[in-house]
Coordinates of C-alpha atoms in Angstrom, one line a residue:
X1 CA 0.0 0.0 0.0
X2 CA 1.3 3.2 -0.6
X3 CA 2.3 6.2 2.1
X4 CA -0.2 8.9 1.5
X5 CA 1.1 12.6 2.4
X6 CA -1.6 14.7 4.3
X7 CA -1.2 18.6 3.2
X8 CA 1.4 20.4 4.9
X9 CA 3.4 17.2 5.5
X10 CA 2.2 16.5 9.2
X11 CA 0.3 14.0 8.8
X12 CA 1.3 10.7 7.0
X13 CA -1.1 7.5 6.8
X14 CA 0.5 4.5 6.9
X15 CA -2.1 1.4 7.2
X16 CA -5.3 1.2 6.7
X17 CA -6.9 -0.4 9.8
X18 CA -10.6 -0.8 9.7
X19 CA -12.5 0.2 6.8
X20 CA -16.0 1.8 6.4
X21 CA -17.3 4.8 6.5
X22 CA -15.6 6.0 8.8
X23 CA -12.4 4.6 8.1
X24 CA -9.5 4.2 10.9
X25 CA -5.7 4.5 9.6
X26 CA -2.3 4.3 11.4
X27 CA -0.4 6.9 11.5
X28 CA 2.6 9.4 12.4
X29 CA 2.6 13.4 13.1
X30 CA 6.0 14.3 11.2
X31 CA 6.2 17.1 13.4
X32 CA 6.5 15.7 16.6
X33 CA 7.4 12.1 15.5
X34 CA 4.9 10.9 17.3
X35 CA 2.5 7.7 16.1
X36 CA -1.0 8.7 15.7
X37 CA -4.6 7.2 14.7
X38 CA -6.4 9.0 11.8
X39 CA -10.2 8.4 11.4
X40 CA -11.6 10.2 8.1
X41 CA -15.4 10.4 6.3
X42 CA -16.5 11.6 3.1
X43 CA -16.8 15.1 4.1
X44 CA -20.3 15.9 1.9
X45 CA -21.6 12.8 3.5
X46 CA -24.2 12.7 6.7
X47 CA -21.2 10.9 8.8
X48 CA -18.9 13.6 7.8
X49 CA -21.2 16.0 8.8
X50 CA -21.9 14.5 12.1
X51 CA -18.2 13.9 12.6
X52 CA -17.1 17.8 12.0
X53 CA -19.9 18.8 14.8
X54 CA -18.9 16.6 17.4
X55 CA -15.2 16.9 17.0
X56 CA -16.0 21.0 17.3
X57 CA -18.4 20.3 20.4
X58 CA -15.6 17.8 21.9
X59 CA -12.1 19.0 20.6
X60 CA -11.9 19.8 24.8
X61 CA -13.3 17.4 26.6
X62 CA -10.9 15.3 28.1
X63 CA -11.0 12.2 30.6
X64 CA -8.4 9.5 30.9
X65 CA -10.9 6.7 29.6
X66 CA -11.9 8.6 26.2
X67 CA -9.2 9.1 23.3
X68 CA -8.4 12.4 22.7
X69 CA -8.4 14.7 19.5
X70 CA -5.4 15.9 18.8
X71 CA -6.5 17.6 15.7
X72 CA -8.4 17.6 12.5
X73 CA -7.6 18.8 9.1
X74 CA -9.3 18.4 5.3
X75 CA -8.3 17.0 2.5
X76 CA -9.7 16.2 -0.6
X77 CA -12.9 14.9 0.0
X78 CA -12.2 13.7 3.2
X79 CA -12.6 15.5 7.1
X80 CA -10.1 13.7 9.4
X81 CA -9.5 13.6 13.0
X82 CA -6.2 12.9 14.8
X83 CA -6.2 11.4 18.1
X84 CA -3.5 9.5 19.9
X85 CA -2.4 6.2 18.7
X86 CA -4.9 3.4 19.6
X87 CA -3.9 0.5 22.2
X88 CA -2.9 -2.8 20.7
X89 CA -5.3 -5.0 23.2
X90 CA -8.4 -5.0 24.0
X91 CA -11.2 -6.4 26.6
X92 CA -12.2 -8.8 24.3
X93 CA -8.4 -10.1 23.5
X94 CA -8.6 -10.6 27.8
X95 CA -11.7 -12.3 27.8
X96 CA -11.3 -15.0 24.7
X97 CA -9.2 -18.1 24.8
X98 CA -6.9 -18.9 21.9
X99 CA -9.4 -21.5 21.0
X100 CA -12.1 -18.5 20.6
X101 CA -13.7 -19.8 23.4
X102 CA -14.8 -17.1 26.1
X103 CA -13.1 -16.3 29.0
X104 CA -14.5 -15.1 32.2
X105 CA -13.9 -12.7 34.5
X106 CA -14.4 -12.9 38.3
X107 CA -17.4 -10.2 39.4
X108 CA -15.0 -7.7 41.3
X109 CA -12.6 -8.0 37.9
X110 CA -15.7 -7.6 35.6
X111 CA -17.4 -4.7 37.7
X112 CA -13.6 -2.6 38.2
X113 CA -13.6 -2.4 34.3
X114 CA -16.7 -1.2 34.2
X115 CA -16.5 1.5 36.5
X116 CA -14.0 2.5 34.1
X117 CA -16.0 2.8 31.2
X118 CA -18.5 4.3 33.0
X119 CA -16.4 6.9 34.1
X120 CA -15.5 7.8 30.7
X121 CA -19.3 7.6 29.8
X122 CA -20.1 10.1 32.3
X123 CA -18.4 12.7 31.2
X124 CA -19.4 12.1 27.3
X125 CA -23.1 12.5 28.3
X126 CA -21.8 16.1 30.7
X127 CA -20.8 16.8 27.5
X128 CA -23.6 16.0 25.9
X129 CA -23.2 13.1 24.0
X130 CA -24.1 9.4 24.1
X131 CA -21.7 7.0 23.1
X132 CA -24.4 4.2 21.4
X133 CA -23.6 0.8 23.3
X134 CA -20.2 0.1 24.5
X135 CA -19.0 -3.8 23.8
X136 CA -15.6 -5.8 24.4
X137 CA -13.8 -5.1 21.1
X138 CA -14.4 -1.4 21.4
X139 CA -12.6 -1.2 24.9
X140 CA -9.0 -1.1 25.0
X141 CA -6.0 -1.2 27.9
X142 CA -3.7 1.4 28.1
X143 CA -1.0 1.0 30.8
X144 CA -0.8 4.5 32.3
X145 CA -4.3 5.0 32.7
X146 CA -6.0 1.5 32.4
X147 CA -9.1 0.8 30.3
X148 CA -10.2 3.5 27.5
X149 CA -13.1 3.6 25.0
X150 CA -11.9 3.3 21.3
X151 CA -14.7 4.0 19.3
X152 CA -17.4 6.6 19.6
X153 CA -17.5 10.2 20.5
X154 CA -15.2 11.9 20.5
X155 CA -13.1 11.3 18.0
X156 CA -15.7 8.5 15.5
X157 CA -19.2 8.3 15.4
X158 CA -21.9 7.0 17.3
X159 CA -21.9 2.7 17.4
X160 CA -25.4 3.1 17.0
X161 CA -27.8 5.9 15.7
X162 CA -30.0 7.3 17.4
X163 CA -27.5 6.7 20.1
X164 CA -29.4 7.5 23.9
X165 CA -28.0 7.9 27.4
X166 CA -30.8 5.1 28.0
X167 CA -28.9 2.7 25.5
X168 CA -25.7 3.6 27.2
X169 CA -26.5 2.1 30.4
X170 CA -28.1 -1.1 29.0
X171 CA -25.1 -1.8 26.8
X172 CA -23.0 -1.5 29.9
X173 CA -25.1 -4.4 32.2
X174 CA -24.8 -6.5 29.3
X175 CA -21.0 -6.3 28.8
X176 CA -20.9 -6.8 33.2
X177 CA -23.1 -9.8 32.6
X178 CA -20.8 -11.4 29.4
X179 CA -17.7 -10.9 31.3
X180 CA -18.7 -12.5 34.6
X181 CA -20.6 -15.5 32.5
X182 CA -19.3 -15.6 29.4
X183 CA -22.9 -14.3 27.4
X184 CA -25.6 -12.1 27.5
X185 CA -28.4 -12.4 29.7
X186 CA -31.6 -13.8 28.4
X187 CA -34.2 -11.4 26.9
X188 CA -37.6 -12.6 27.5
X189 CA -40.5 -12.2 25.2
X190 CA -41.5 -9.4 27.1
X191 CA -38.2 -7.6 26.6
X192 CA -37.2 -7.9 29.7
X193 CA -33.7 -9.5 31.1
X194 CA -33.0 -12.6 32.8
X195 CA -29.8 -12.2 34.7
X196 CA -27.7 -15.8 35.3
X197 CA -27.5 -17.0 38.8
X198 CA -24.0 -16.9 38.7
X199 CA -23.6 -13.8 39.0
X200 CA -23.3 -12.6 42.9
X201 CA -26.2 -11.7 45.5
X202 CA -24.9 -8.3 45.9
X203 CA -24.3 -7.4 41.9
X204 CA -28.2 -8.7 41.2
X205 CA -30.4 -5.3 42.4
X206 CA -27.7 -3.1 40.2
X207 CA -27.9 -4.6 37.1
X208 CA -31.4 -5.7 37.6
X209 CA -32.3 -2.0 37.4
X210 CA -30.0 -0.8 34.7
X211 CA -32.2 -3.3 32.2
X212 CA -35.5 -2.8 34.2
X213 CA -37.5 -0.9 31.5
X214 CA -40.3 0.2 34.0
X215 CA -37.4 1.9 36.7
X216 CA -33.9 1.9 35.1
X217 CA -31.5 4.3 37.0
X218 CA -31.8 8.0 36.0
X219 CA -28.5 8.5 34.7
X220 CA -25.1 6.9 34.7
X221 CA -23.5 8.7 37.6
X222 CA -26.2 7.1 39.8
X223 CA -25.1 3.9 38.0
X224 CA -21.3 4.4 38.6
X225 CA -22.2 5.1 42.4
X226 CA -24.2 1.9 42.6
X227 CA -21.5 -0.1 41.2
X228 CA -18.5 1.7 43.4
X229 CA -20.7 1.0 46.2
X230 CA -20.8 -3.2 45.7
X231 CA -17.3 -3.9 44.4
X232 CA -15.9 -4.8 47.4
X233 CA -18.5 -6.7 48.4
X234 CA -17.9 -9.0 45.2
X235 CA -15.8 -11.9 45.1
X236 CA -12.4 -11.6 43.8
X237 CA -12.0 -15.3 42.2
X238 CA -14.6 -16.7 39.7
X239 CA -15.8 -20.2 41.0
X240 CA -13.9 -22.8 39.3
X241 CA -11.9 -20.1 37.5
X242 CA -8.6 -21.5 35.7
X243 CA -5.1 -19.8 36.4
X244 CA -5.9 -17.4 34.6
X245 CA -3.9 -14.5 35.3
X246 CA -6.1 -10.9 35.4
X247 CA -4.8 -8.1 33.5
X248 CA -4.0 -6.6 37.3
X249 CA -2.2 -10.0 38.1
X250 CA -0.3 -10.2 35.3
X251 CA 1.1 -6.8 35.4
X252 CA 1.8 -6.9 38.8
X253 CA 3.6 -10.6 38.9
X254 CA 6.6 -8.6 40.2
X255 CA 5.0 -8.1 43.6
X256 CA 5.0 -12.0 44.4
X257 CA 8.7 -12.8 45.0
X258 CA 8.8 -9.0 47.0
X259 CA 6.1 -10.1 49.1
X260 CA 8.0 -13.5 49.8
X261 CA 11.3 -11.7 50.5
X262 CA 9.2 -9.3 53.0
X263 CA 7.8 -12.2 54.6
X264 CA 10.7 -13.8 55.0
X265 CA 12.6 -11.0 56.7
X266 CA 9.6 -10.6 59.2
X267 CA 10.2 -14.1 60.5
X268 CA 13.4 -14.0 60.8
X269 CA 13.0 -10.6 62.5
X270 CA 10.5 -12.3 64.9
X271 CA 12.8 -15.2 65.8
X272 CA 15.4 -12.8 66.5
X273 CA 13.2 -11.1 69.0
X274 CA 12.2 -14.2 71.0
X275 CA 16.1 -15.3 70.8
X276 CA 17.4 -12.3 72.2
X277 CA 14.1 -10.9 74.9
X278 CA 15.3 -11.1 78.4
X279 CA 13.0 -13.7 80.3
X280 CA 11.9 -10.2 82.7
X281 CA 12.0 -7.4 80.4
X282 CA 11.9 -4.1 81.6
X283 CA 8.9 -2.0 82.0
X284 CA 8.9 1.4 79.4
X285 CA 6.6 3.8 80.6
X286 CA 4.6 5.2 77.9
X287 CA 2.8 8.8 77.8
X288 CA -0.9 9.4 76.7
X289 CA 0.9 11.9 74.6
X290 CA 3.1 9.4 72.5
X291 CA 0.6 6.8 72.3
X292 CA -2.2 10.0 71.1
X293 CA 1.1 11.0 68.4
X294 CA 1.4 7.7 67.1
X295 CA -2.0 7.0 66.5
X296 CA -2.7 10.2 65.2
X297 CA 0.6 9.6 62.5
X298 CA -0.3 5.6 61.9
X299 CA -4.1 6.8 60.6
X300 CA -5.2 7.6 56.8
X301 CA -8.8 7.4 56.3
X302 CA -11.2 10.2 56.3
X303 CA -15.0 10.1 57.4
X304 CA -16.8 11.9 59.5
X305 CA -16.6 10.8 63.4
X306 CA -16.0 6.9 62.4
X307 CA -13.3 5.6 64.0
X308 CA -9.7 5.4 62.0
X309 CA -7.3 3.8 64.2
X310 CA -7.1 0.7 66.1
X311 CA -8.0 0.8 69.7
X312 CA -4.8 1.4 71.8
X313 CA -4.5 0.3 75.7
X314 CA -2.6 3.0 77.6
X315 CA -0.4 1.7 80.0
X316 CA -1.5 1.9 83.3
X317 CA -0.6 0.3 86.4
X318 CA -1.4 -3.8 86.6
X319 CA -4.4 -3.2 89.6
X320 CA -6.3 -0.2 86.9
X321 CA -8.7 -1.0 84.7
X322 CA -8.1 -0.8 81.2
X323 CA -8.5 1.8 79.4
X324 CA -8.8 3.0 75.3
X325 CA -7.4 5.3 72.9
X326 CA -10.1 5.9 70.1
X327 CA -8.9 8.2 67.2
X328 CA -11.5 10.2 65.3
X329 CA -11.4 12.2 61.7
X330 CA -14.0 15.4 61.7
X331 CA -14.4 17.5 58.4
X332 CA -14.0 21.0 58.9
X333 CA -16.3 22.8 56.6
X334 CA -15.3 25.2 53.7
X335 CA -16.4 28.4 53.4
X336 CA -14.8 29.2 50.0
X337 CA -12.1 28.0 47.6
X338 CA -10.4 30.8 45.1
X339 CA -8.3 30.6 42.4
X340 CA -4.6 32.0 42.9
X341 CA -2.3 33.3 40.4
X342 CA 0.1 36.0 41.8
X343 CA 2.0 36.1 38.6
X344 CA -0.6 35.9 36.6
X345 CA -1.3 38.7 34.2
X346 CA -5.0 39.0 35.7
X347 CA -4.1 37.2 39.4
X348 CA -7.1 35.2 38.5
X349 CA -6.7 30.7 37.1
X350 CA -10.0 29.5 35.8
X351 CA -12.3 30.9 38.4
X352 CA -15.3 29.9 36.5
X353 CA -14.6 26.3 37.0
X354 CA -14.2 26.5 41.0
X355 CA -17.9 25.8 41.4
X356 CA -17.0 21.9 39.9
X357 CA -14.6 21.3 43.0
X358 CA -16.6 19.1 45.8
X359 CA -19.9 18.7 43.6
X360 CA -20.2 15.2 43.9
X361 CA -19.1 15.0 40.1
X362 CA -15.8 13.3 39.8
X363 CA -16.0 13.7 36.2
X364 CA -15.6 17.2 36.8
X365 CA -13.5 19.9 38.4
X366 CA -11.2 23.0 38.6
X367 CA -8.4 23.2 36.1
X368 CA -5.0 24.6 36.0
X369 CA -4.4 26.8 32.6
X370 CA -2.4 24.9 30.0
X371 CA 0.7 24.9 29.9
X372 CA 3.7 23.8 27.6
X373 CA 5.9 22.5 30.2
X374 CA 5.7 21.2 33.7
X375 CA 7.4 23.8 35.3
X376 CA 4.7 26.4 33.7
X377 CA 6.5 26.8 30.6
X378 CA 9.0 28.8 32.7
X379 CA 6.2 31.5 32.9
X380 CA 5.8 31.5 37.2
X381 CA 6.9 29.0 39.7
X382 CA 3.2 27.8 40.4
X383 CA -0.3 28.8 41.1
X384 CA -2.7 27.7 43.7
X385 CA -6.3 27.6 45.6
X386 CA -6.9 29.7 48.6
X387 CA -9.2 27.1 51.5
X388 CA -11.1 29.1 53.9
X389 CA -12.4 27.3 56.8
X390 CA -16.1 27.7 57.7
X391 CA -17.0 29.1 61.2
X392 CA -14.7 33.0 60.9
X393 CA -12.2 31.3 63.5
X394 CA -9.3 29.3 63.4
X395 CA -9.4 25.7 63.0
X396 CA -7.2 23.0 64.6
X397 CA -5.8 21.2 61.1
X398 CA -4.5 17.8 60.8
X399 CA -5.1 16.0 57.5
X400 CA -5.6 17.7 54.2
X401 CA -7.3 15.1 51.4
X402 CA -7.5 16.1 47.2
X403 CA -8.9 13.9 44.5
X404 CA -7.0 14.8 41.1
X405 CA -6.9 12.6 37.5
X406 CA -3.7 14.4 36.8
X407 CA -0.5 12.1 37.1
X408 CA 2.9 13.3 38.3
X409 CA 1.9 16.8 39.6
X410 CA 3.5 18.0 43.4
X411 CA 2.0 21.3 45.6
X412 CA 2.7 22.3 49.0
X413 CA 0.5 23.3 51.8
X414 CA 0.7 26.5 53.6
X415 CA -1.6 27.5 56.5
X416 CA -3.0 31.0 58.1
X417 CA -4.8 32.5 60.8
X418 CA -5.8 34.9 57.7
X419 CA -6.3 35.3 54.1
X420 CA -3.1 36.0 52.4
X421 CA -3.0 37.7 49.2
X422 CA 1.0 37.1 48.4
X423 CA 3.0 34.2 48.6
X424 CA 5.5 35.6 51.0
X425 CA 2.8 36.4 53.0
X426 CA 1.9 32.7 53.8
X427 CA 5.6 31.9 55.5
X428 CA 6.8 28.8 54.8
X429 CA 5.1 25.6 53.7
X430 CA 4.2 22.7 56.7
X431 CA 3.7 20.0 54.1
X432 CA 4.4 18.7 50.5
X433 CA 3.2 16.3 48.6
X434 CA 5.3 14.7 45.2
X435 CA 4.7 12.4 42.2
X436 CA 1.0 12.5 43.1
X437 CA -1.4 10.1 41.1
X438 CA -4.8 9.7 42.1
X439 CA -6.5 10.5 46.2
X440 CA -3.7 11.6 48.3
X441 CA -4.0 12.7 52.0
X442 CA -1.6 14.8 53.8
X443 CA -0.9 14.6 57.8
X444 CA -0.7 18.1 58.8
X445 CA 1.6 19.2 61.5
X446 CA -1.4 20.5 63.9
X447 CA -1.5 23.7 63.1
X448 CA -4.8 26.2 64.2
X449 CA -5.4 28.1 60.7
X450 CA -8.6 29.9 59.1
X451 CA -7.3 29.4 55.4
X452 CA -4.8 27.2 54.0
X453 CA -3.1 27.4 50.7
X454 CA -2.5 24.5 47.8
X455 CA 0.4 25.9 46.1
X456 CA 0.8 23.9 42.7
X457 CA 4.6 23.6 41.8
X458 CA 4.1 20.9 39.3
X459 CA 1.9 20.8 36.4
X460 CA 2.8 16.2 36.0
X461 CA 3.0 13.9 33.3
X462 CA 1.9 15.5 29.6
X463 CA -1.7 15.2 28.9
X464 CA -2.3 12.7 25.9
X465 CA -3.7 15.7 23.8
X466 CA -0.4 18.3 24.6
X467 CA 0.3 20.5 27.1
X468 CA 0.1 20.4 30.9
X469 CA -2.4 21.3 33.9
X470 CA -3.5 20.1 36.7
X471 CA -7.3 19.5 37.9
X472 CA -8.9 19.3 41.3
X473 CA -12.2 17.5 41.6
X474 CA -12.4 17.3 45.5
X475 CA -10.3 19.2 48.7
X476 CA -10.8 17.9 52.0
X477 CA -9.6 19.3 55.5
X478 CA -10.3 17.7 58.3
X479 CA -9.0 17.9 62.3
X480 CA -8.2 14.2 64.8
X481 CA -10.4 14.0 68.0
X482 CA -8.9 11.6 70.8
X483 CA -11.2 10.3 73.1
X484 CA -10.2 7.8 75.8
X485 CA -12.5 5.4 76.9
X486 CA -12.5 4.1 80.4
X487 CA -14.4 0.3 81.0
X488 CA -17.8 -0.7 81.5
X489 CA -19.2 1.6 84.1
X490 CA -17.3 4.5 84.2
X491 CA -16.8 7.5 82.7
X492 CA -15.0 8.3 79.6
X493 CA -12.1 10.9 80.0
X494 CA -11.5 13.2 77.2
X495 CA -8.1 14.9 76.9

């Protein structure tokens, strides 16, 4: 076959991967020497038509489970879009045996990848848009950000026309239900579903709804909650499941011999500590202030007034009764968040997207500007979001949580009994945080502020579509209560 040249000599198409009407190439950006996908239509047709509008009404729209559009050009007869370059292997190449025979996956396996997609999904139908019915073969893995959605908006056309939210949601109980059996479920003459009973107890009520045509859930963020809510409670083997290795277990094989070698060292460890323990060893008395310290530094998870730590005995003398150490995480509420940019040519970052941190939607959030490096494009040394805590006093801080997609990026934390409008104004950071890929929670030094500061000093990894920024979806303080607990009938003692 021969090497097409796109006008201006960016864009070269190489192979021909899936015809149609919309057909899918292989391809390379000259510029950057970069491989890329090209997917093209007759421009005066009603797919090129439909193509140009949704790449217009998507070019920006970016999620880690969607491809993005790196650009789009004409030619001759044809309007193309560039996204990134499509991954090699798909669900479906996970789920079938060489024979062709299916393969299944175990019900917390099968409902993971599915949150996936249905993260991805949500944010095509913020945008507007439904994807048509998502299936195996159009799902592929990615390393550095796990499963993503090859086909469909945004960058090809709709699986199925008229493509609905309603569709969306049906297609994804069915693919659940093929991966954990191996088929679809049965459709009755009715048109309803019948699900098989191998699939668990707890998974039942969700999918039963998302194919229940009389009360179907109202949208797929109440679907994605559903489904984050039973995945634990799923089990993490299929019944008489081969050796199968997952795609998790495969690509974390490495872990095995680690986790032998740490075992390992922990007996020997323990032997060592029998050999050499005195046969009276010396009493160490121990504070309630070290014991409150190292609970307090041992806990990370955040909920409000649940207990976090394991229950601690403080020492006391042998004829006391025992006492407990109970460590407790309270959210402090917000009263604002604002954008800060103290180099910036305005002072202001994207303030109309601060109303998308802490709604519920972790689709969406605050961004960052873009940028062409990490380091701002050697423009500023960072910008950041100004917390102030609820209640016009100062609170006593100990944990600070954020939710970001971004992979890579770093801040630091500064903390005030005021609003500071400069940098230097804030003093000197009491935490930082590196490499940062997902959740992270910071123990705070306990510190009594009314506003603290995320100072973003590193914009991460390069976005698939260019260019780097950071978003926020979710900010979190919170402040440790230690109660101690005295026995059965009598009174607790709080510090």
């Amino acid at each position: 076959m021969s090497e097409t040249i796109i006008p201006a000599d960016r864009y070269q198409r190489r192979e021909l991967l899936q015809p149609g009407a919309v057909e899918t190439w292989a391809g390379i950006d000259q510029r950057l020497d970069r491989p890329v996908t090209i997917r093209r239509a007759d421009a005066a047709s009603e797919i090129g038509h439909r193509l140009r509008l949704q790449a217009k009404a998507l070019a920006r729209l970016e999620h880690h489970g969607l491809l993005h559009i790196l650009d789009t050009y004409d030619e001759v007869g044809y309007f193309a879009i560039v996204t990134e370059q499509l991954p090699t292997r798909t669900l479906a190449d996970e789920v079938t045996a060489p024979n062709g025979e299916p393969r299944r996956l175990a019900a917390a396996e099968a409902v993971r990848v599915a949150i996936a997609v249905t993260e991805a999904l949500a944010a095509l139908h913020s945008a507007g848009f439904a994807h048509g019915g998502v299936e195996a073969d159009n799902i592929g893995w990615r390393g550095e950000v796990g499963w993503v959605i090859l086909n469909g908006p945004p960058t090809d056309d709709a699986i199925t026309i008229p493509a609905t939210r309603r569709a969306d949601l049906v297609a994804l109980a069915v693919l659940v239900h093929r991966l954990i059996v191996g088929a679809a479920p049965m459709q009755r003459p009715d048109g309803g579903w019948e699900l098989d009973r191998l699939i668990p107890d707890a998974l039942v009520p969700v999918l039963q709804r998302t194919i229940d045509p009389t009360d179907p859930w109202p949208d797929v963020l109440s679907m994605l909650l559903a489904l984050r809510a039973v995945v634990d409670d799923l089990p993490p083997e299929h019944p008489g499941s081969d050796d199968r290795r997952s795609v998790w277990q495969a690509e974390r094989q490495w872990l095995l011999p680690v986790g032998v070698l740490v075992a390992a060292a922990a007996t020997l460890v323990g032997i060592a500590m029998v050999i050499d323990q005195p046969p009276e060893p010396e009493s160490v008395p121990v504070t309630f202030a070290e014991t409150a310290a190292s609970v307090a530094t041992a806990t990370t998870v955040s909920a409000p007034r649940t207990t976090v730590a394991a229950v601690l005995a403080t020492a006391v003398p042998p004829t006391a009764a025992p006492t407990t150490t109970v460590v407790l995480r309270d959210p402090i509420a917000l009263e604002s968040i604002t954008d800060f940019d103290p180099a910036g040519d305005d002072r202001v970052e994207n303030p109309q997207r601060l109303i998308f941190i802490n709604d519920g939607d972790p689709t969406a959030g605050w961004s960052t500007a873009r940028y062409s490096t990490r380091d701002f494009g050697g423009l500023k040394d960072g910008v950041g979001l100004i917390v102030v805590l609820a209640g016009g006093g100062t609170h006593r801080v100990t944990r600070l949580a954020l939710d970001s997609p971004t992979v890579g990026w770093a801040f630091e934390v500064y903390a005030s009994a005021e609003r500071n409008r400069t940098l230097i104004d804030w003093g000197s950071p009491i935490a930082v945080a590196q490499d940062i890929i997902g959740t992270t929670a910071i123990e705070l030094p306990s510190v009594d502020a009314a506003a603290l500061l995320v100072w973003i000093t590193d914009l991460g990894d390069e976005l698939p579509s260019g260019g780097h920024r950071v978003t926020v979806t979710r900010i979190e303080a919170s402040t440790t209560t230690i109660d101690v607990v005295g026995p059965t009938g009598t009174d607790a003692v709080t510090p």
